[in-house]
Short mmCIF file of C-alpha atoms and ligand atoms in Angstrom, two decimals:
data_model
loop_
_atom_site.label_atom_id
_atom_site.label_comp_id
_atom_site.label_asym_id
_atom_site.label_seq_id
_atom_site.Cartn_x
_atom_site.Cartn_y
_atom_site.Cartn_z
CA MET A 26 31.78 -15.06 23.23
CA GLN A 27 31.69 -12.68 20.05
CA LYS A 28 28.90 -9.66 20.96
CA ALA A 29 26.50 -9.53 17.63
CA THR A 30 26.11 -6.41 15.69
CA ILE A 31 21.95 -6.26 15.99
CA GLY A 32 19.39 -7.99 17.84
CA VAL A 33 16.17 -8.52 16.89
CA ILE A 34 13.25 -8.97 19.26
CA GLY A 35 10.35 -10.97 18.04
CA LEU A 36 11.23 -14.09 16.37
CA GLY A 37 8.16 -14.87 14.43
CA VAL A 38 8.45 -15.35 10.34
CA MET A 39 9.69 -12.07 9.32
CA GLY A 40 11.96 -11.47 12.19
CA ARG A 41 13.86 -14.97 12.13
CA ARG A 42 14.08 -14.51 8.29
CA LEU A 43 15.38 -11.07 8.60
CA ALA A 44 18.10 -12.17 11.00
CA GLN A 45 19.01 -15.13 8.83
CA ASN A 46 19.70 -12.65 5.82
CA MET A 47 21.81 -10.72 8.09
CA ALA A 48 23.60 -13.80 9.11
CA ARG A 49 24.13 -14.64 5.60
CA ASN A 50 25.60 -11.10 5.13
CA GLY A 51 28.06 -11.67 7.33
CA TYR A 52 26.94 -10.40 10.54
CA ARG A 53 26.14 -11.70 13.85
CA VAL A 54 22.48 -11.44 15.37
CA ALA A 55 21.27 -12.28 18.90
CA GLY A 56 17.42 -12.56 18.96
CA PHE A 57 14.96 -12.50 21.86
CA ASP A 58 11.72 -13.99 22.03
CA LEU A 59 9.11 -14.62 25.18
CA ASP A 60 8.05 -17.99 23.20
CA GLY A 61 10.73 -20.27 23.80
CA GLU A 62 10.24 -22.54 20.72
CA LYS A 63 10.46 -19.51 18.68
CA VAL A 64 14.16 -18.90 20.48
CA ALA A 65 15.14 -22.54 19.77
CA THR A 66 14.31 -22.15 16.01
CA PHE A 67 15.97 -19.08 15.52
CA ALA A 68 19.24 -20.59 17.22
CA ALA A 69 18.73 -23.45 14.92
CA SER A 70 18.56 -21.28 11.87
CA GLY A 71 22.20 -20.40 11.62
CA ALA A 72 25.41 -20.35 12.88
CA ALA A 73 25.87 -16.83 13.56
CA LEU A 74 22.28 -16.71 15.50
CA ALA A 75 22.38 -15.91 19.18
CA GLY A 76 19.24 -17.23 20.62
CA CYS A 77 18.61 -15.68 23.76
CA GLU A 78 15.92 -16.94 26.68
CA THR A 79 15.99 -13.45 28.38
CA LEU A 80 16.13 -9.95 28.06
CA GLU A 81 19.20 -9.29 30.23
CA ALA A 82 21.03 -11.89 28.10
CA PHE A 83 19.86 -10.96 24.84
CA LEU A 84 21.35 -7.47 25.81
CA ALA A 85 24.74 -8.77 27.21
CA ALA A 86 25.09 -10.31 24.00
CA LEU A 87 24.81 -6.97 21.85
CA GLU A 88 27.58 -4.72 21.06
CA THR A 89 27.47 -1.22 22.09
CA PRO A 90 26.01 1.24 21.38
CA ARG A 91 23.19 -1.20 20.97
CA ARG A 92 20.70 -1.98 17.84
CA ILE A 93 18.11 -3.32 18.19
CA LEU A 94 15.33 -4.38 15.63
CA LEU A 95 11.62 -5.06 16.85
CA MET A 96 9.54 -7.35 14.53
CA ALA A 97 6.29 -7.35 16.60
CA PRO A 98 2.54 -6.52 15.37
CA ALA A 99 1.78 -3.08 15.00
CA GLY A 100 -0.04 -1.88 18.31
CA GLY A 101 0.11 -2.75 21.93
CA PRO A 102 2.64 -5.48 21.03
CA VAL A 103 5.54 -2.76 20.51
CA ASP A 104 4.14 -0.59 23.05
CA ALA A 105 4.35 -3.50 25.42
CA ILE A 106 8.37 -4.55 24.38
CA LEU A 107 9.12 -0.69 24.43
CA GLU A 108 8.09 -0.37 27.87
CA THR A 109 10.15 -3.39 29.34
CA LEU A 110 13.18 -2.52 26.84
CA THR A 111 13.43 1.28 27.37
CA PRO A 112 14.76 1.40 30.78
CA HIS A 113 17.76 -0.80 29.82
CA LEU A 114 18.65 1.39 27.04
CA ALA A 115 21.33 3.79 27.17
CA SER A 116 22.47 6.95 25.12
CA GLY A 117 23.21 6.29 21.66
CA ASP A 118 21.64 2.95 21.45
CA LEU A 119 19.20 2.68 18.43
CA VAL A 120 15.99 1.24 18.06
CA ILE A 121 14.29 0.12 14.74
CA ASP A 122 10.66 -1.13 14.50
CA GLY A 123 10.63 -3.12 11.42
CA GLY A 124 6.58 -3.70 11.80
CA ASN A 125 3.66 -2.03 10.14
CA SER A 126 3.09 0.28 12.79
CA HIS A 127 0.82 3.56 12.33
CA TYR A 128 2.92 6.33 11.74
CA ILE A 129 1.44 8.65 14.55
CA ALA A 130 2.47 5.86 16.66
CA THR A 131 5.93 5.74 15.49
CA GLU A 132 6.52 9.87 16.05
CA ARG A 133 4.74 9.45 19.43
CA ARG A 134 7.31 6.66 20.12
CA ALA A 135 10.56 8.64 18.64
CA GLU A 136 9.81 11.08 20.54
CA ALA A 137 9.79 9.09 24.21
CA LEU A 138 12.96 7.57 22.97
CA ALA A 139 14.68 10.72 22.15
CA ALA A 140 14.08 12.40 25.60
CA ARG A 141 16.54 9.75 26.57
CA ASP A 142 18.71 9.75 24.05
CA VAL A 143 17.83 6.81 22.18
CA LEU A 144 17.84 6.74 18.28
CA PHE A 145 14.33 5.26 16.85
CA VAL A 146 13.86 3.94 13.08
CA GLY A 147 10.55 3.46 11.93
CA MET A 148 11.07 1.31 9.08
CA GLY A 149 8.34 -0.09 6.64
CA VAL A 150 9.66 -3.56 5.62
CA SER A 151 7.88 -5.31 2.74
CA GLY A 152 8.11 -8.46 0.52
CA GLY A 153 6.69 -11.16 3.13
CA GLU A 154 8.80 -14.00 4.58
CA TYR A 155 10.66 -14.64 0.94
CA GLY A 156 11.72 -10.79 0.92
CA ALA A 157 12.61 -11.29 4.69
CA LEU A 158 15.14 -13.66 3.81
CA TRP A 159 16.45 -13.05 0.12
CA GLY A 160 16.22 -9.36 0.22
CA PRO A 161 12.71 -7.00 1.09
CA SER A 162 12.38 -3.42 0.12
CA LEU A 163 13.39 -1.48 3.15
CA MET A 164 11.54 2.25 3.99
CA PRO A 165 13.41 3.47 7.13
CA GLY A 166 12.45 6.76 8.53
CA GLY A 167 14.02 8.61 11.88
CA GLN A 168 16.90 10.70 12.48
CA ARG A 169 19.35 10.61 9.50
CA ASP A 170 22.32 9.58 12.12
CA ALA A 171 20.43 6.79 12.80
CA TRP A 172 20.08 5.77 9.21
CA GLU A 173 23.68 6.51 8.37
CA GLN A 174 24.71 3.93 11.40
CA MET A 175 22.41 1.04 9.68
CA ARG A 176 23.21 2.07 5.99
CA PRO A 177 25.92 -1.10 5.36
CA LEU A 178 23.51 -3.41 6.92
CA LEU A 179 20.17 -2.37 5.43
CA GLU A 180 21.92 -2.30 2.19
CA ALA A 181 23.52 -5.36 2.21
CA VAL A 182 19.94 -7.23 3.27
CA ALA A 183 17.40 -5.34 0.95
CA ALA A 184 17.09 -6.49 -2.43
CA ARG A 185 18.77 -5.38 -5.48
CA VAL A 186 17.40 -4.08 -8.87
CA ASP A 187 20.54 -3.38 -11.32
CA GLY A 188 22.70 -3.63 -8.69
CA GLU A 189 21.42 -0.92 -6.29
CA PRO A 190 19.72 -1.61 -3.13
CA CYS A 191 16.22 -1.30 -2.54
CA VAL A 192 16.67 0.96 0.74
CA ALA A 193 16.75 4.52 1.22
CA TYR A 194 16.36 7.19 3.97
CA ILE A 195 12.93 7.94 3.58
CA GLY A 196 12.50 11.43 5.58
CA PRO A 197 12.29 12.22 9.35
CA ARG A 198 9.77 10.96 12.39
CA GLY A 199 7.14 8.80 11.08
CA ALA A 200 8.05 8.85 7.44
CA GLY A 201 9.12 5.61 6.64
CA HIS A 202 6.03 4.08 8.10
CA TYR A 203 4.28 6.74 6.23
CA VAL A 204 5.61 5.78 3.08
CA LYS A 205 5.07 1.95 3.92
CA MET A 206 1.39 2.62 4.85
CA VAL A 207 0.75 4.25 1.62
CA HIS A 208 2.74 1.42 -0.09
CA ASN A 209 0.34 -0.94 1.19
CA GLY A 210 -2.90 0.99 0.03
CA ILE A 211 -1.36 1.05 -3.34
CA GLU A 212 -0.95 -2.79 -3.04
CA TYR A 213 -4.29 -3.15 -1.97
CA ALA A 214 -5.59 -1.03 -5.06
CA ASP A 215 -3.68 -3.51 -7.55
CA MET A 216 -4.61 -6.63 -5.67
CA GLN A 217 -8.41 -5.40 -5.81
CA LEU A 218 -7.88 -4.29 -9.42
CA ILE A 219 -6.75 -7.70 -10.56
CA ALA A 220 -9.12 -9.49 -8.75
CA GLU A 221 -12.06 -7.36 -10.74
CA SER A 222 -10.07 -8.70 -14.11
CA TYR A 223 -10.17 -11.77 -12.98
CA ASP A 224 -14.22 -11.73 -12.37
CA LEU A 225 -15.01 -10.12 -15.49
CA LEU A 226 -12.46 -12.90 -17.14
CA HIS A 227 -14.12 -15.65 -15.23
CA ARG A 228 -17.70 -14.65 -14.35
CA GLY A 229 -18.37 -12.48 -16.99
CA GLY A 230 -15.77 -14.33 -19.97
CA GLY A 231 -16.26 -17.83 -18.69
CA LEU A 232 -12.50 -18.25 -18.81
CA ARG A 233 -11.55 -21.24 -16.81
CA ASN A 234 -9.02 -20.77 -14.07
CA ALA A 235 -6.22 -22.96 -16.31
CA ASP A 236 -6.63 -20.60 -19.13
CA LEU A 237 -6.81 -17.44 -17.03
CA ALA A 238 -3.51 -18.82 -15.40
CA GLU A 239 -1.90 -18.57 -18.80
CA VAL A 240 -3.82 -14.90 -19.49
CA PHE A 241 -2.17 -13.85 -16.13
CA GLY A 242 1.01 -15.39 -17.16
CA ALA A 243 1.06 -13.82 -20.50
CA TRP A 244 0.43 -10.63 -18.67
CA ASN A 245 3.43 -10.59 -16.73
CA GLU A 246 5.73 -10.56 -19.92
CA GLY A 247 4.43 -7.23 -20.80
CA ASP A 248 3.60 -3.80 -19.40
CA LEU A 249 1.80 -5.56 -16.30
CA GLU A 250 4.65 -7.55 -15.19
CA SER A 251 4.61 -7.87 -11.69
CA TYR A 252 4.93 -9.84 -8.58
CA LEU A 253 1.11 -9.76 -7.77
CA VAL A 254 0.10 -10.99 -11.33
CA GLU A 255 2.87 -13.16 -11.29
CA ILE A 256 1.48 -14.96 -8.19
CA THR A 257 -2.00 -14.64 -9.28
CA ALA A 258 -0.72 -17.11 -12.43
CA LYS A 259 0.51 -19.45 -10.04
CA ILE A 260 -2.35 -19.20 -8.07
CA LEU A 261 -4.60 -19.99 -10.78
CA ALA A 262 -3.00 -22.75 -11.77
CA ARG A 263 -2.95 -24.44 -8.41
CA VAL A 264 -4.73 -27.59 -8.07
CA ASP A 265 -6.37 -28.94 -4.83
CA GLU A 266 -4.63 -31.93 -3.84
CA GLU A 267 -7.46 -33.48 -1.84
CA THR A 268 -10.63 -32.66 -4.31
CA GLY A 269 -8.36 -32.20 -7.94
CA GLN A 270 -10.63 -28.91 -7.91
CA PRO A 271 -8.83 -25.26 -8.45
CA LEU A 272 -8.12 -24.45 -5.43
CA VAL A 273 -9.13 -20.77 -5.79
CA ASP A 274 -12.19 -21.80 -6.21
CA LEU A 275 -12.19 -23.65 -3.12
CA ILE A 276 -11.07 -20.41 -0.95
CA LEU A 277 -14.13 -18.82 1.15
CA ASP A 278 -14.56 -15.31 -0.55
CA GLU A 279 -13.89 -12.98 2.40
CA ALA A 280 -11.00 -10.74 2.20
CA LYS A 281 -8.97 -10.23 5.59
CA HIS A 282 -6.67 -6.87 6.58
CA LYS A 283 -4.64 -5.81 9.06
CA GLY A 284 -5.60 -2.29 8.56
CA THR A 285 -2.89 -0.40 7.00
CA GLY A 286 -5.29 0.17 3.57
CA LYS A 287 -7.71 1.19 5.79
CA TRP A 288 -5.18 3.57 7.14
CA THR A 289 -4.03 4.91 3.71
CA SER A 290 -8.15 6.25 3.59
CA GLN A 291 -8.31 7.27 6.85
CA ASP A 292 -5.36 9.61 6.53
CA ALA A 293 -6.43 10.79 2.77
CA LEU A 294 -9.46 11.81 3.95
CA ASP A 295 -7.73 13.77 6.71
CA LEU A 296 -5.70 15.29 4.10
CA GLY A 297 -8.33 15.93 1.65
CA ALA A 298 -6.20 13.71 -0.80
CA PRO A 299 -8.52 11.82 -3.56
CA ILE A 300 -7.47 8.31 -3.61
CA PRO A 301 -10.63 6.65 -4.97
CA THR A 302 -9.25 3.35 -6.35
CA ILE A 303 -7.77 3.03 -2.75
CA ASN A 304 -10.65 3.71 -0.90
CA GLY A 305 -12.50 1.46 -3.39
CA ALA A 306 -10.29 -1.78 -2.55
CA VAL A 307 -10.80 -1.07 1.02
CA THR A 308 -14.28 -0.73 0.53
CA MET A 309 -14.82 -4.39 -1.58
CA ARG A 310 -12.66 -6.00 1.35
CA PHE A 311 -15.25 -4.84 3.85
CA ILE A 312 -18.29 -6.03 1.19
CA SER A 313 -16.57 -9.06 0.96
CA ALA A 314 -16.79 -9.86 4.68
CA TYR A 315 -20.69 -9.65 4.76
CA LYS A 316 -20.42 -13.13 3.38
CA ASP A 317 -23.74 -14.25 4.79
CA GLU A 318 -25.86 -11.20 4.32
CA ARG A 319 -24.60 -11.34 0.84
CA VAL A 320 -25.71 -15.01 0.31
CA ALA A 321 -29.14 -13.91 1.72
CA ALA A 322 -29.04 -10.54 -0.38
CA SER A 323 -28.32 -13.27 -3.93
CA ARG A 324 -31.41 -14.82 -3.40
CA VAL A 325 -33.93 -11.63 -3.27
CA LEU A 326 -31.82 -8.90 -5.07
CA PRO A 327 -32.05 -9.58 -9.01
CA GLY A 328 -29.53 -8.33 -11.75
CA PRO A 329 -28.34 -9.33 -15.07
CA GLU A 330 -26.50 -12.82 -15.77
CA PRO A 331 -22.39 -11.90 -15.41
CA ALA A 332 -22.11 -13.66 -19.26
CA LEU A 333 -20.56 -11.03 -21.79
CA ALA A 334 -21.33 -11.64 -25.23
CA VAL A 335 -17.52 -10.78 -26.30
CA ASP A 336 -14.90 -12.22 -28.24
CA LYS A 337 -12.53 -14.15 -25.72
CA ASP A 338 -9.60 -12.43 -27.32
CA ASP A 339 -10.92 -8.90 -27.37
CA LEU A 340 -12.13 -9.44 -23.99
CA VAL A 341 -8.57 -10.44 -22.64
CA ALA A 342 -6.68 -7.80 -24.55
CA THR A 343 -9.34 -5.03 -23.34
CA VAL A 344 -9.41 -6.10 -19.65
CA ARG A 345 -5.82 -6.20 -19.72
CA ASP A 346 -5.16 -2.55 -21.23
CA ALA A 347 -8.19 -1.20 -18.58
CA LEU A 348 -6.05 -2.92 -15.89
CA TYR A 349 -2.85 -1.23 -16.84
CA ALA A 350 -4.55 2.28 -17.08
CA ALA A 351 -6.46 1.49 -14.10
CA LYS A 352 -3.06 0.76 -12.24
CA ILE A 353 -1.34 3.82 -13.44
CA ALA A 354 -4.20 5.79 -12.06
CA ALA A 355 -4.00 4.08 -8.61
CA TYR A 356 -0.49 4.61 -8.21
CA ALA A 357 -1.11 8.37 -9.35
CA GLN A 358 -3.15 8.49 -5.97
CA GLY A 359 -0.82 6.96 -4.29
CA PHE A 360 2.26 9.07 -5.09
CA ALA A 361 -0.27 12.17 -5.04
CA LEU A 362 -1.49 11.53 -1.35
CA LEU A 363 2.69 11.20 -0.59
CA ARG A 364 2.91 14.74 -2.13
CA ALA A 365 -0.03 16.05 0.12
CA ALA A 366 1.14 14.46 3.09
CA ASP A 367 4.91 15.55 2.44
CA GLN A 368 3.66 19.18 2.46
CA GLU A 369 1.44 18.57 5.94
CA TYR A 370 3.69 16.79 7.86
CA GLY A 371 7.14 18.23 6.40
CA TYR A 372 8.74 14.85 5.54
CA HIS A 373 10.85 16.16 2.41
CA LEU A 374 10.57 12.96 0.31
CA ASP A 375 12.19 12.14 -2.53
CA TYR A 376 9.33 10.44 -4.93
CA GLY A 377 11.70 8.89 -7.47
CA SER A 378 13.80 7.25 -4.88
CA ILE A 379 10.26 6.06 -3.25
CA ALA A 380 9.89 4.61 -7.00
CA LYS A 381 13.24 3.00 -6.82
CA ILE A 382 12.99 1.41 -3.70
CA TRP A 383 9.60 -0.31 -4.73
CA ARG A 384 11.17 -1.68 -7.82
CA GLY A 385 12.18 -4.92 -6.18
CA GLY A 386 11.84 -6.69 -3.26
CA CYS A 387 8.33 -5.36 -2.13
CA ILE A 388 4.77 -6.53 -3.11
CA ILE A 389 4.00 -4.23 -5.35
CA ARG A 390 7.29 -4.58 -7.16
CA ALA A 391 7.14 -4.23 -10.67
CA GLY A 392 8.67 -3.44 -14.07
CA PHE A 393 6.18 -0.35 -13.90
CA LEU A 394 8.27 1.05 -10.93
CA ASP A 395 10.67 2.03 -13.45
CA LYS A 396 8.52 4.35 -15.47
CA ILE A 397 7.47 5.90 -12.48
CA ARG A 398 11.22 6.49 -11.52
CA ALA A 399 11.74 7.78 -14.68
CA ALA A 400 8.81 10.05 -14.83
CA PHE A 401 10.30 11.71 -11.30
CA ALA A 402 13.81 12.00 -12.92
CA ARG A 403 12.41 14.17 -15.73
CA THR A 404 10.17 16.28 -13.31
CA PRO A 405 11.48 15.58 -9.76
CA ASP A 406 8.20 18.23 -8.73
CA LEU A 407 5.94 16.38 -10.90
CA THR A 408 2.47 17.05 -9.08
CA ASN A 409 0.76 14.23 -10.64
CA LEU A 410 1.66 11.00 -12.19
CA LEU A 411 -1.07 11.52 -14.96
CA LEU A 412 1.02 14.35 -16.15
CA ASP A 413 3.92 12.66 -16.71
CA PRO A 414 3.97 12.48 -20.64
CA ALA A 415 4.80 9.01 -20.82
CA LEU A 416 2.59 7.85 -18.08
CA GLY A 417 -0.54 10.16 -18.86
CA ASN A 418 -0.34 9.30 -22.70
CA ALA A 419 -0.06 5.52 -21.37
CA VAL A 420 -3.60 5.95 -19.93
CA ALA A 421 -4.95 7.95 -22.66
CA ALA A 422 -4.39 5.60 -24.90
CA ARG A 423 -5.77 2.96 -22.84
CA GLN A 424 -8.86 4.99 -21.91
CA GLY A 425 -10.99 3.41 -24.49
CA ALA A 426 -10.44 -0.21 -22.74
CA LEU A 427 -11.18 1.04 -19.21
CA ARG A 428 -14.29 2.68 -20.27
CA GLN A 429 -15.17 -0.76 -22.19
CA VAL A 430 -14.83 -2.28 -19.07
CA VAL A 431 -16.41 -0.41 -17.05
CA GLN A 432 -19.54 -0.30 -19.09
CA TRP A 433 -19.35 -4.39 -19.43
CA ALA A 434 -19.29 -4.27 -15.73
CA ALA A 435 -22.33 -2.21 -14.85
CA ALA A 436 -23.96 -3.94 -17.93
CA ARG A 437 -23.81 -7.59 -16.51
CA GLY A 438 -23.54 -6.77 -12.77
CA ILE A 439 -20.10 -7.21 -12.25
CA PRO A 440 -19.06 -5.30 -9.32
CA ALA A 441 -15.79 -3.25 -10.41
CA LEU A 442 -15.36 -0.45 -7.62
CA ALA A 443 -11.31 -0.16 -8.25
CA MET A 444 -11.80 0.12 -12.00
CA SER A 445 -14.62 2.85 -11.99
CA ALA A 446 -12.86 4.80 -9.22
CA ALA A 447 -9.71 4.73 -10.96
CA LEU A 448 -12.14 5.91 -14.41
CA ALA A 449 -13.38 8.46 -12.24
CA TYR A 450 -10.44 9.83 -10.92
CA TYR A 451 -8.92 10.35 -14.65
CA ASP A 452 -12.32 12.08 -15.67
CA GLY A 453 -12.44 14.17 -12.40
CA TYR A 454 -8.66 14.80 -12.56
CA ARG A 455 -8.61 16.02 -16.27
CA ALA A 456 -11.94 18.06 -15.95
CA ALA A 457 -11.65 21.58 -16.46
CA ARG A 458 -15.24 22.56 -15.34
CA LEU A 459 -16.83 20.06 -12.47
CA PRO A 460 -20.28 19.98 -10.91
CA ALA A 461 -19.01 21.54 -7.86
CA ASN A 462 -20.67 24.58 -9.11
CA LEU A 463 -24.20 23.17 -7.83
CA THR A 464 -22.58 21.65 -4.90
CA GLN A 465 -21.71 25.12 -3.73
CA ALA A 466 -25.14 26.74 -4.74
CA GLN A 467 -26.69 23.96 -2.56
CA ARG A 468 -24.51 24.97 0.32
CA ASP A 469 -25.20 28.27 -0.12
CA TYR A 470 -28.75 27.90 -0.46
CA PHE A 471 -29.54 25.91 3.30
CA GLY A 472 -26.57 26.86 5.07
CA ALA A 473 -25.26 30.34 3.63
CA HIS A 474 -22.12 28.42 3.15
CA THR A 475 -21.26 31.64 0.52
CA TYR A 476 -19.45 30.75 -3.30
CA ARG A 477 -16.79 31.98 -5.13
CA ARG A 478 -17.68 33.55 -8.81
CA VAL A 479 -15.81 32.58 -11.99
CA ASP A 480 -16.16 36.43 -12.99
CA ARG A 481 -14.98 38.06 -10.22
CA GLU A 482 -13.14 37.73 -6.74
CA GLY A 483 -14.53 37.88 -3.94
CA SER A 484 -17.42 35.82 -1.73
CA PHE A 485 -20.84 35.42 -2.25
CA HIS A 486 -24.07 34.57 -1.10
CA THR A 487 -27.66 34.46 -2.65
CA VAL A 488 -30.75 35.27 -1.07
CA TRP A 489 -32.23 31.92 -2.49
CA GLU A 490 -35.77 32.27 -1.07
CA ASP A 491 -37.93 34.66 1.02
CA LEU A 492 -37.16 33.12 4.58
CA GLU A 493 -40.13 34.94 5.90
CA ARG A 494 -42.77 32.72 3.85
CA PRO A 495 -42.81 28.91 4.19
CA SER A 496 -42.13 27.53 0.58
CA GLN A 497 -44.28 25.93 -1.61
CA ALA A 498 -43.12 22.49 -1.24
C1 LIG B 526 4.42 -6.34 2.60
C2 LIG B 526 2.73 -6.13 2.74
C3 LIG B 526 2.70 -6.73 4.22
C4 LIG B 526 1.21 -6.74 4.62
C5 LIG B 526 0.20 -8.36 4.26
C6 LIG B 526 -0.93 -7.95 4.96
O1 LIG B 526 4.59 -5.31 1.98
O2 LIG B 526 5.20 -7.17 2.65
O3 LIG B 526 1.88 -5.16 2.60
O4 LIG B 526 3.46 -5.82 5.28
O5 LIG B 526 1.12 -7.08 6.35
O6 LIG B 526 0.19 -7.98 2.98
O7 LIG B 526 -1.64 -6.90 4.65
P1 LIG B 526 -3.14 -7.39 4.81
O8 LIG B 526 -3.41 -8.51 5.95
O9 LIG B 526 -3.75 -5.71 5.71
O10 LIG B 526 -4.07 -7.40 3.87
#
């Protein structure tokens, strides 16, 4: 029997759909899963798909050196598969982890496999089920040799924008999974900014879901054109078949998460990189999860009525501009985090190329990504997207809208943490002087932590009070 070019372990939705995509592009694919039903569904999904009931049969079905794609949930499942698989691997074999693994786990696994001369690629895959089948955005990291080997197949299956595949070599070790993690952090921010816009228009502006669907649909024709805005319009238009009510109103307001946004915040904190809009998005998911407490608190904690006394057309136009400005600020934070990570972890990232492969296939795909690509083409070493003339001007021109929206939200008691954080990031970043002078003085006061001065070099400490005498509080 003809051997398979590649094997997939983990035949859930993503594994099976990616395999179908490979088969459609002329590759023969073997598949293995411990769940026999999934193997059967896989085998029935295409003539070029060989379903294998055992690991032995799977390994025997592959060309050598073997190429194996793992599509398993991050964490323990990936380690469990590798533990079983590794003893069967030979020098020159290549393993790709296409799940949302933490980049540190990827670095550890790459090292362990390198000791056996097995190549390991940690690859971010974005685009959900549709993307996996018709063209995802792919972020492979690891040895460059491994990328070169996999390149034709990955370029064949990836999404395309302007004829160019949405895949590029990201960098060594865990770079691919790092960049996917930050993609997800930006995804959280984007989603939260859209949610806050919806809240302001819906609770604040009194717009009905059907009108909102039209608003988001129209936004998708302009600067905000993106997959997330597009699906928001479709979601808002959907009516529940059983009740005849807008489906979105029937969905419980508790946002779940699988960890990648939280990891982005955790890593940014470790790096000292400010990403307040992403942190705000993660935090609002957490607050949403306290449903019972919120319901109880809603009965005892007062606040203003959410209704805004604003002309509907003005409201829609202002929220649209605020959303776009906040979105740029959020992406600026994400790319600045990549820059900080690059410096710390030595990934040698190509930011323009990352923006380019995010233009299609992935969840944050948007026309706007081409503007980011163009910004890095103008200035490859751009320190912050806000410093790009086109993007910086786009925020500057819409800052009035963002300020207005944050004011409306605050005045009417509508939480807009991500929007406010985007504005504070913009104002903080453009502030030549922040009140950190006072913070430094306080640190020096209570802990003798010293401070630097603006008028001379050196490190200073002030004796703020006489320690020998108790203070006169
Ligand atoms: C993608 C997505 C995907 C992610 C889901 C769920 O790029 O295709 O980022 O990888 O797993 O969006 O993420 P949360 O459960 O954390 O919201």
